Amino acid sequence: MHPDTRKLCLRSRVLLPSLLWCLLCACAGAGAREDFRPYDSKADVAAQIEALVADRAAGKRILLTFGGNWCADSRSLEKRYRTPELAALLEREFRVLHVDVGTFHRNLDIAERYGNPIDKGIPSVVLLAPDGTLLYTDHGSLSSAGRMSDPDLIAFFERLAAEHPAP
């Protein structure tokens, strides 16, 4: 065997398993991210909204978050909803309901009912009074939520709460 061929064979015995391991780890990591699916495609959103409106005991506004599981920004926003500071703000001010729009083919009647918040991208939000009255429809402010900082997201929701108090 030629000396260069021997070196190549030895290198491939070391490199090939390393490359395969890296590929396996990358795929496993991607799969874990894809398993996070905060938007329920089978949810009866109209019934969920009715239930929140019927149960006004909390006196909180209803925050509808429109998004899709395929959308990195939608998943990122939902993960950020779970960070301590933002979670506390949302819990204090709103009752949050996720509305799955799929690939812009699901729950479009709900989106239309509230001023088409998805016309400039997802995720997007709608704010309802405790009685279901429309207070605010967003158009694209959160469509790049994955690139927004936590302080910017917190400021957005603080401003939303302050500018649209519960009646």
Coordinates of N, CA, C and O in Angstrom, one line a residue:
M1 N 0.9 -1.2 0.0 CA 0.0 0.0 0.0 C 0.9 1.2 0.0 O 1.9 1.3 0.7
H2 N 0.5 2.2 -0.8 CA 1.3 3.4 -0.9 C 1.2 4.2 0.4 O 0.2 4.2 1.1
P3 N 2.3 4.8 0.9 CA 2.3 5.5 2.2 C 1.2 6.6 2.3 O 0.6 6.8 3.4
D4 N 0.9 7.3 1.2 CA -0.1 8.3 1.3 C -1.5 7.7 1.5 O -2.3 8.3 2.2
T5 N -1.7 6.6 0.9 CA -3.0 5.9 1.0 C -3.1 5.4 2.4 O -4.2 5.4 3.0
R6 N -2.0 4.9 3.0 CA -2.1 4.4 4.4 C -2.4 5.5 5.4 O -3.3 5.4 6.3
K7 N -1.9 6.7 5.2 CA -2.2 7.9 6.0 C -3.6 8.3 5.9 O -4.3 8.6 6.9
L8 N -4.1 8.3 4.7 CA -5.5 8.6 4.4 C -6.5 7.6 5.1 O -7.5 8.0 5.7
C9 N -6.1 6.3 5.1 CA -7.0 5.3 5.7 C -6.9 5.5 7.3 O -8.0 5.4 7.9
L10 N -5.8 5.8 7.8 CA -5.7 6.1 9.3 C -6.5 7.3 9.7 O -7.2 7.3 10.7
R11 N -6.4 8.4 8.9 CA -7.1 9.6 9.2 C -8.6 9.4 9.1 O -9.4 9.9 9.9
S12 N -9.1 8.6 8.1 CA -10.5 8.4 7.9 C -11.1 7.5 9.1 O -12.2 7.7 9.5
R13 N -10.2 6.7 9.7 CA -10.7 5.9 10.8 C -10.9 6.8 12.0 O -11.7 6.5 12.9
V14 N -10.2 7.8 12.1 CA -10.4 8.8 13.2 C -11.4 9.8 12.9 O -12.3 10.1 13.7
L15 N -11.3 10.4 11.7 CA -12.2 11.5 11.3 C -13.7 11.0 11.1 O -14.6 11.7 11.5
L16 N -13.9 9.9 10.4 CA -15.2 9.5 10.1 C -16.1 9.3 11.4 O -17.2 9.8 11.4
P17 N -15.6 8.5 12.4 CA -16.4 8.4 13.6 C -16.7 9.8 14.3 O -17.8 10.0 14.8
S18 N -15.7 10.7 14.2 CA -15.9 12.0 14.8 C -16.9 12.8 14.1 O -17.8 13.4 14.7
L19 N -16.9 12.7 12.8 CA -17.9 13.4 12.0 C -19.3 12.8 12.2 O -20.3 13.6 12.3
L20 N -19.4 11.5 12.2 CA -20.7 10.9 12.5 C -21.2 11.3 13.9 O -22.4 11.5 14.0
W21 N -20.3 11.3 14.9 CA -20.8 11.7 16.2 C -21.3 13.2 16.2 O -22.3 13.5 16.8
C22 N -20.6 14.1 15.5 CA -21.0 15.5 15.4 C -22.4 15.6 14.7 O -23.3 16.3 15.2
L23 N -22.5 14.8 13.7 CA -23.8 14.9 12.9 C -24.9 14.3 13.8 O -26.0 14.9 13.9
L24 N -24.7 13.2 14.5 CA -25.7 12.7 15.4 C -26.1 13.7 16.5 O -27.3 13.8 16.8
C25 N -25.1 14.3 17.1 CA -25.4 15.3 18.1 C -26.2 16.5 17.6 O -27.2 17.0 18.2
A26 N -25.8 17.0 16.4 CA -26.6 18.1 15.8 C -28.0 17.7 15.5 O -28.9 18.5 15.7
C27 N -28.2 16.5 15.0 CA -29.6 16.1 14.7 C -30.4 15.9 16.0 O -31.6 16.2 16.0
A28 N -29.8 15.3 17.0 CA -30.5 15.2 18.2 C -30.9 16.5 18.8 O -32.0 16.7 19.3
G29 N -30.0 17.5 18.7 CA -30.3 18.8 19.2 C -31.4 19.5 18.5 O -32.3 20.1 19.0
A30 N -31.4 19.3 17.1 CA -32.5 19.9 16.3 C -33.8 19.2 16.6 O -34.8 19.9 16.7
G31 N -33.8 17.9 16.8 CA -35.0 17.2 17.1 C -35.6 17.7 18.4 O -36.8 17.8 18.6
A32 N -34.7 17.9 19.4 CA -35.2 18.4 20.7 C -35.9 19.8 20.6 O -36.9 20.0 21.2
R33 N -35.3 20.6 19.7 CA -35.9 21.9 19.5 C -37.3 21.8 18.8 O -38.2 22.5 19.1
E34 N -37.3 20.9 17.9 CA -38.6 20.7 17.1 C -39.7 20.1 17.9 O -40.9 20.2 17.6
D35 N -39.3 19.4 19.0 CA -40.3 18.7 19.9 C -41.1 19.8 20.6 O -42.2 19.5 21.2
F36 N -40.6 21.0 20.8 CA -41.3 22.0 21.5 C -42.4 22.6 20.6 O -42.1 23.3 19.6
R37 N -43.6 22.3 20.9 CA -44.8 22.6 20.1 C -45.8 23.3 20.9 O -46.8 22.7 21.4
P38 N -45.7 24.6 21.2 CA -46.6 25.3 22.1 C -48.0 25.5 21.5 O -49.0 25.8 22.2
Y39 N -48.2 25.4 20.2 CA -49.5 25.7 19.6 C -50.2 24.4 19.3 O -49.7 23.6 18.5
D40 N -51.4 24.3 19.8 CA -52.2 23.0 19.7 C -53.1 23.1 18.5 O -54.0 23.9 18.4
S41 N -52.8 22.3 17.5 CA -53.5 22.3 16.2 C -54.9 21.8 16.4 O -55.8 22.1 15.5
K42 N -55.2 21.1 17.4 CA -56.5 20.5 17.6 C -57.4 21.3 18.6 O -58.6 20.9 18.8
A43 N -56.9 22.4 19.1 CA -57.6 23.2 20.1 C -58.8 23.8 19.4 O -58.7 24.3 18.3
D44 N -59.9 23.9 20.1 CA -61.1 24.7 19.7 C -61.0 26.1 20.3 O -61.4 26.3 21.4
V45 N -60.3 26.9 19.5 CA -59.9 28.2 20.0 C -61.2 29.1 20.3 O -61.2 29.8 21.4
A46 N -62.2 29.0 19.5 CA -63.4 29.8 19.8 C -64.0 29.4 21.1 O -64.4 30.2 21.9
A47 N -64.1 28.1 21.4 CA -64.6 27.6 22.7 C -63.7 28.0 23.8 O -64.2 28.4 24.9
Q48 N -62.4 28.0 23.6 CA -61.5 28.5 24.7 C -61.7 30.0 25.0 O -61.6 30.4 26.1
I49 N -61.9 30.8 24.0 CA -62.1 32.2 24.2 C -63.4 32.4 24.9 O -63.5 33.2 25.9
E50 N -64.4 31.7 24.5 CA -65.7 31.8 25.2 C -65.6 31.4 26.7 O -66.2 32.1 27.5
A51 N -64.8 30.4 26.9 CA -64.7 30.0 28.3 C -63.9 31.0 29.1 O -64.3 31.3 30.3
L52 N -62.9 31.7 28.6 CA -62.2 32.7 29.3 C -63.1 33.9 29.5 O -63.1 34.5 30.6
V53 N -63.9 34.3 28.5 CA -64.9 35.4 28.7 C -65.9 35.0 29.7 O -66.3 35.9 30.6
A54 N -66.4 33.8 29.7 CA -67.5 33.4 30.7 C -66.9 33.4 32.1 O -67.7 33.7 33.1
D55 N -65.6 33.1 32.3 CA -65.0 33.1 33.6 C -64.3 34.4 33.8 O -63.1 34.5 33.7
R56 N -65.0 35.4 34.2 CA -64.5 36.8 34.4 C -64.0 37.0 35.8 O -63.5 38.1 36.1
A57 N -64.0 35.9 36.6 CA -63.6 36.1 38.0 C -62.2 36.7 38.1 O -62.0 37.5 39.1
A58 N -61.3 36.4 37.3 CA -59.9 36.9 37.4 C -59.9 38.4 37.1 O -59.0 39.1 37.6
G59 N -60.8 38.9 36.3 CA -60.8 40.3 35.9 C -59.6 40.7 35.1 O -59.3 41.9 34.9
K60 N -58.9 39.7 34.5 CA -57.7 40.0 33.7 C -58.1 40.1 32.2 O -59.0 39.4 31.8
R61 N -57.3 40.9 31.5 CA -57.5 40.9 30.0 C -57.0 39.6 29.4 O -56.2 38.9 30.0
I62 N -57.5 39.3 28.2 CA -57.2 38.1 27.5 C -56.2 38.4 26.4 O -56.4 39.2 25.6
L63 N -55.0 37.7 26.5 CA -54.0 38.0 25.5 C -53.9 36.8 24.5 O -53.6 35.6 25.0
L64 N -54.4 37.0 23.3 CA -54.3 35.9 22.3 C -53.0 36.0 21.6 O -52.6 37.1 21.1
T65 N -52.2 34.9 21.6 CA -50.9 34.9 20.9 C -51.1 34.0 19.7 O -51.3 32.8 19.8
F66 N -51.0 34.6 18.5 CA -51.2 33.9 17.2 C -49.8 33.4 16.8 O -48.8 34.3 16.7
G67 N -49.6 32.2 16.4 CA -48.3 31.7 15.9 C -48.5 30.3 15.4 O -49.6 29.8 15.2
G68 N -47.3 29.7 15.1 CA -47.3 28.4 14.5 C -46.1 27.6 15.0 O -45.0 28.2 15.2
N69 N -46.2 26.3 15.1 CA -45.1 25.5 15.6 C -43.9 25.5 14.6 O -42.8 25.2 15.1
W70 N -44.1 25.7 13.4 CA -43.1 25.7 12.4 C -42.2 27.0 12.5 O -41.1 27.0 12.0
C71 N -42.8 28.0 13.1 CA -42.2 29.3 13.2 C -41.2 29.5 14.3 O -41.6 29.4 15.5
A72 N -39.9 29.7 14.1 CA -38.9 29.8 15.1 C -39.2 31.0 16.0 O -39.0 30.9 17.2
D73 N -39.7 32.1 15.5 CA -40.0 33.3 16.3 C -41.2 33.0 17.2 O -41.2 33.4 18.4
S74 N -42.2 32.2 16.7 CA -43.4 31.9 17.6 C -42.9 31.0 18.8 O -43.3 31.2 19.9
R75 N -42.1 30.0 18.5 CA -41.6 29.1 19.5 C -40.7 29.9 20.5 O -40.7 29.7 21.7
S76 N -39.9 30.8 19.9 CA -39.0 31.6 20.8 C -39.8 32.5 21.7 O -39.5 32.5 22.9
L77 N -40.9 33.1 21.2 CA -41.7 33.9 22.1 C -42.3 33.1 23.2 O -42.3 33.5 24.4
E78 N -42.8 31.9 22.9 CA -43.4 31.1 23.9 C -42.4 30.7 25.0 O -42.7 30.6 26.2
K79 N -41.2 30.4 24.5 CA -40.1 30.0 25.5 C -39.8 31.2 26.4 O -39.6 31.1 27.6
R80 N -39.8 32.4 25.8 CA -39.6 33.6 26.6 C -40.7 33.9 27.6 O -40.5 34.5 28.6
Y81 N -41.9 33.5 27.2 CA -43.1 33.7 28.1 C -42.8 33.0 29.4 O -43.4 33.3 30.4
R82 N -41.9 32.0 29.4 CA -41.7 31.2 30.6 C -40.5 31.7 31.4 O -40.2 31.1 32.5
T83 N -39.8 32.7 30.9 CA -38.7 33.3 31.7 C -39.3 34.0 33.0 O -40.4 34.5 32.9
P84 N -38.6 34.0 34.1 CA -39.3 34.5 35.3 C -39.9 35.9 35.3 O -41.0 36.0 35.7
E85 N -39.2 36.8 34.8 CA -39.7 38.2 34.8 C -40.9 38.4 33.8 O -41.9 39.0 34.2
L86 N -40.8 37.8 32.6 CA -41.9 37.9 31.7 C -43.1 37.1 32.1 O -44.2 37.5 32.0
A87 N -42.8 35.9 32.7 CA -43.9 35.1 33.2 C -44.7 35.8 34.3 O -45.9 35.7 34.3
A88 N -44.0 36.4 35.2 CA -44.6 37.2 36.3 C -45.5 38.3 35.7 O -46.6 38.5 36.2
L89 N -45.0 39.0 34.8 CA -45.7 40.1 34.2 C -47.0 39.6 33.5 O -48.1 40.1 33.7
L90 N -46.8 38.5 32.7 CA -48.0 38.0 32.0 C -49.0 37.4 33.0 O -50.2 37.7 32.8
E91 N -48.6 36.8 34.0 CA -49.5 36.2 35.0 C -50.3 37.3 35.7 O -51.4 37.2 36.0
R92 N -49.6 38.4 36.0 CA -50.2 39.5 36.7 C -51.2 40.3 35.9 O -52.3 40.7 36.4
E93 N -50.9 40.4 34.6 CA -51.7 41.3 33.8 C -52.8 40.6 32.9 O -53.8 41.1 32.5
F94 N -52.5 39.4 32.4 CA -53.2 38.7 31.3 C -53.6 37.3 31.6 O -52.9 36.6 32.4
R95 N -54.5 36.8 30.8 CA -54.8 35.4 30.7 C -54.4 35.1 29.3 O -54.9 35.6 28.3
V96 N -53.4 34.2 29.1 CA -52.8 34.0 27.8 C -53.4 32.8 27.1 O -53.5 31.7 27.7
L97 N -53.7 32.9 25.8 CA -54.2 31.8 25.0 C -53.5 31.8 23.7 O -53.3 32.8 23.0
H98 N -52.9 30.6 23.4 CA -52.2 30.5 22.1 C -53.1 30.0 21.0 O -54.0 29.1 21.2
V99 N -53.0 30.7 19.8 CA -53.9 30.4 18.7 C -53.0 29.9 17.6 O -52.1 30.7 17.0
D100 N -53.1 28.6 17.2 CA -52.3 28.0 16.2 C -52.9 28.4 14.8 O -54.1 28.1 14.5
V101 N -52.1 29.1 14.0 CA -52.5 29.4 12.6 C -51.9 28.5 11.6 O -52.2 28.6 10.4
G102 N -51.2 27.5 12.1 CA -50.6 26.5 11.2 C -49.7 27.3 10.2 O -49.0 28.2 10.5
T103 N -49.8 26.9 8.9 CA -49.1 27.6 7.9 C -50.0 28.6 7.2 O -50.3 28.5 6.0
F104 N -50.7 29.4 8.0 CA -51.6 30.4 7.6 C -52.9 29.7 7.0 O -53.4 30.2 6.0
H105 N -53.3 28.6 7.6 CA -54.5 27.9 7.1 C -55.4 27.5 8.2 O -56.5 27.0 8.0
R106 N -55.1 27.8 9.5 CA -55.8 27.4 10.6 C -56.3 28.6 11.4 O -55.5 29.5 11.6
N107 N -57.5 28.5 11.9 CA -58.0 29.6 12.8 C -58.0 31.0 12.2 O -57.9 32.0 12.9
L108 N -58.2 31.0 10.9 CA -58.2 32.3 10.2 C -59.4 33.1 10.5 O -59.4 34.3 10.5
D109 N -60.5 32.4 10.8 CA -61.8 33.1 11.2 C -61.5 33.8 12.5 O -62.1 35.0 12.6
I110 N -60.8 33.3 13.4 CA -60.5 33.9 14.7 C -59.6 35.2 14.4 O -59.8 36.3 14.9
A111 N -58.6 35.0 13.5 CA -57.7 36.1 13.2 C -58.5 37.3 12.5 O -58.4 38.4 12.9
E112 N -59.4 36.9 11.6 CA -60.3 37.9 11.0 C -61.2 38.6 12.0 O -61.4 39.8 11.9
R113 N -61.7 37.9 12.9 CA -62.6 38.5 13.9 C -61.9 39.6 14.7 O -62.6 40.5 15.1
Y114 N -60.6 39.5 14.9 CA -59.9 40.4 15.7 C -58.9 41.3 14.9 O -57.9 41.8 15.4
G115 N -59.3 41.6 13.6 CA -58.5 42.6 12.8 C -57.3 42.0 12.1 O -56.4 42.8 11.7
N116 N -57.3 40.7 11.9 CA -56.2 40.1 11.1 C -54.8 40.4 11.7 O -54.0 41.0 10.9
P117 N -54.5 40.0 12.9 CA -53.2 40.3 13.4 C -52.0 39.6 12.7 O -50.8 40.0 13.0
I118 N -52.3 38.6 11.9 CA -51.2 37.9 11.2 C -50.9 38.4 9.9 O -50.1 37.8 9.2
D119 N -51.4 39.5 9.5 CA -51.2 40.1 8.1 C -49.8 40.5 7.9 O -49.3 40.5 6.7
K120 N -49.0 40.7 8.9 CA -47.6 41.1 8.7 C -46.7 40.1 9.4 O -45.5 40.5 9.7
G121 N -47.2 38.9 9.7 CA -46.3 37.9 10.2 C -46.7 37.4 11.6 O -47.6 38.0 12.2
I122 N -46.1 36.4 12.0 CA -46.3 35.8 13.3 C -45.0 35.6 14.0 O -44.0 35.6 13.4
P123 N -45.0 35.6 15.3 CA -46.2 35.7 16.2 C -46.7 37.1 16.3 O -46.0 38.1 15.9
S124 N -48.0 37.2 16.7 CA -48.7 38.4 16.8 C -49.7 38.3 17.9 O -50.0 37.2 18.3
V125 N -50.1 39.4 18.5 CA -51.0 39.3 19.7 C -52.2 40.2 19.5 O -52.2 41.1 18.7
V126 N -53.3 39.8 20.2 CA -54.5 40.5 20.3 C -54.8 40.6 21.7 O -54.6 39.7 22.5
L127 N -55.3 41.8 22.2 CA -55.7 42.0 23.6 C -57.2 42.2 23.7 O -57.7 43.1 23.0
L128 N -57.8 41.4 24.5 CA -59.3 41.5 24.7 C -59.5 41.9 26.2 O -58.8 41.6 27.1
A129 N -60.6 42.7 26.4 CA -61.0 43.0 27.7 C -61.6 41.7 28.3 O -61.9 40.7 27.6
P130 N -61.7 41.7 29.7 CA -62.3 40.4 30.3 C -63.6 40.0 29.7 O -63.9 38.8 29.7
D131 N -64.4 41.0 29.2 CA -65.7 40.6 28.6 C -65.6 40.2 27.1 O -66.6 40.0 26.5
G132 N -64.4 40.2 26.6 CA -64.2 39.8 25.2 C -64.1 40.9 24.2 O -63.9 40.7 23.0
T133 N -64.3 42.2 24.7 CA -64.2 43.3 23.8 C -62.8 43.5 23.3 O -61.9 43.4 24.1
L134 N -62.6 43.8 22.0 CA -61.3 44.0 21.4 C -60.7 45.3 22.0 O -61.3 46.4 21.8
L135 N -59.5 45.2 22.5 CA -58.8 46.4 23.0 C -57.6 46.8 22.1 O -57.3 48.0 21.9
Y136 N -57.0 45.8 21.5 CA -55.8 46.0 20.7 C -55.5 44.9 19.8 O -55.6 43.7 20.1
T137 N -55.1 45.2 18.5 CA -54.6 44.2 17.6 C -53.2 44.6 17.1 O -53.1 45.7 16.6
D138 N -52.3 43.7 17.3 CA -50.9 44.0 16.8 C -50.8 43.6 15.4 O -51.4 42.6 14.9
H139 N -49.9 44.3 14.7 CA -49.6 43.9 13.3 C -48.1 43.9 13.1 O -47.5 44.8 12.6
G140 N -47.5 42.7 13.5 CA -46.1 42.5 13.1 C -45.0 42.9 14.1 O -43.9 42.7 13.9
S141 N -45.4 43.6 15.2 CA -44.4 44.0 16.2 C -43.6 42.9 16.8 O -42.4 43.1 17.1
L142 N -44.1 41.7 16.9 CA -43.4 40.6 17.5 C -43.0 39.6 16.5 O -42.5 38.5 16.8
S143 N -43.1 39.9 15.2 CA -42.8 38.9 14.1 C -41.3 38.5 14.1 O -40.9 37.5 13.5
S144 N -40.5 39.3 14.8 CA -39.0 39.0 14.9 C -38.7 38.7 16.4 O -37.6 39.1 16.8
A145 N -39.6 38.1 17.1 CA -39.5 38.0 18.6 C -38.2 37.2 18.9 O -37.6 37.4 20.0
G146 N -37.8 36.3 18.1 CA -36.6 35.5 18.3 C -35.3 36.4 18.4 O -34.3 36.0 19.0
R147 N -35.3 37.5 17.8 CA -34.2 38.4 17.8 C -34.4 39.6 18.8 O -33.5 40.4 18.9
M148 N -35.5 39.6 19.5 CA -35.8 40.7 20.4 C -35.1 40.3 21.8 O -35.1 39.1 22.1
S149 N -34.6 41.3 22.5 CA -34.1 41.0 23.8 C -35.2 40.9 24.8 O -36.3 41.3 24.6
D150 N -34.9 40.2 25.9 CA -35.8 40.1 27.0 C -36.4 41.4 27.5 O -37.6 41.6 27.6
P151 N -35.5 42.4 27.7 CA -36.0 43.7 28.1 C -36.9 44.4 27.1 O -37.9 45.0 27.5
D152 N -36.7 44.2 25.8 CA -37.6 44.7 24.8 C -38.9 44.0 24.8 O -40.0 44.7 24.7
L153 N -39.0 42.7 25.0 CA -40.2 42.0 25.1 C -41.0 42.4 26.4 O -42.2 42.6 26.3
I154 N -40.3 42.6 27.5 CA -40.9 43.0 28.7 C -41.5 44.4 28.5 O -42.7 44.6 28.9
A155 N -40.8 45.3 27.9 CA -41.2 46.6 27.7 C -42.5 46.6 26.8 O -43.4 47.4 27.0
F156 N -42.5 45.8 25.8 CA -43.6 45.7 24.9 C -44.9 45.3 25.7 O -45.9 46.0 25.5
F157 N -44.8 44.3 26.5 CA -46.0 43.8 27.3 C -46.3 44.8 28.4 O -47.5 45.0 28.7
E158 N -45.4 45.4 29.0 CA -45.7 46.5 30.0 C -46.4 47.6 29.4 O -47.4 48.2 29.9
R159 N -46.0 48.1 28.2 CA -46.6 49.1 27.4 C -48.0 48.7 27.0 O -49.0 49.5 27.2
L160 N -48.2 47.5 26.6 CA -49.5 47.0 26.2 C -50.5 47.0 27.4 O -51.6 47.5 27.3
A161 N -50.0 46.6 28.5 CA -50.8 46.6 29.8 C -51.2 48.0 30.2 O -52.3 48.3 30.6
A162 N -50.2 48.9 30.1 CA -50.4 50.3 30.6 C -51.4 51.1 29.6 O -52.2 51.9 30.0
E163 N -51.2 50.9 28.3 CA -52.0 51.6 27.3 C -53.4 51.1 27.2 O -54.3 51.8 26.6
H164 N -53.6 49.8 27.6 CA -55.0 49.2 27.4 C -55.4 48.6 28.8 O -55.5 47.4 28.9
P165 N -55.7 49.4 29.7 CA -56.1 48.9 31.1 C -57.4 48.2 31.0 O -58.2 48.5 30.1
A166 N -57.6 47.2 31.9 CA -58.9 46.5 31.9 C -60.0 47.5 32.3 O -59.8 48.3 33.2
P167 N -61.1 47.5 31.6 CA -62.2 48.4 31.9 C -62.8 48.1 33.2 O -62.7 47.1 33.8

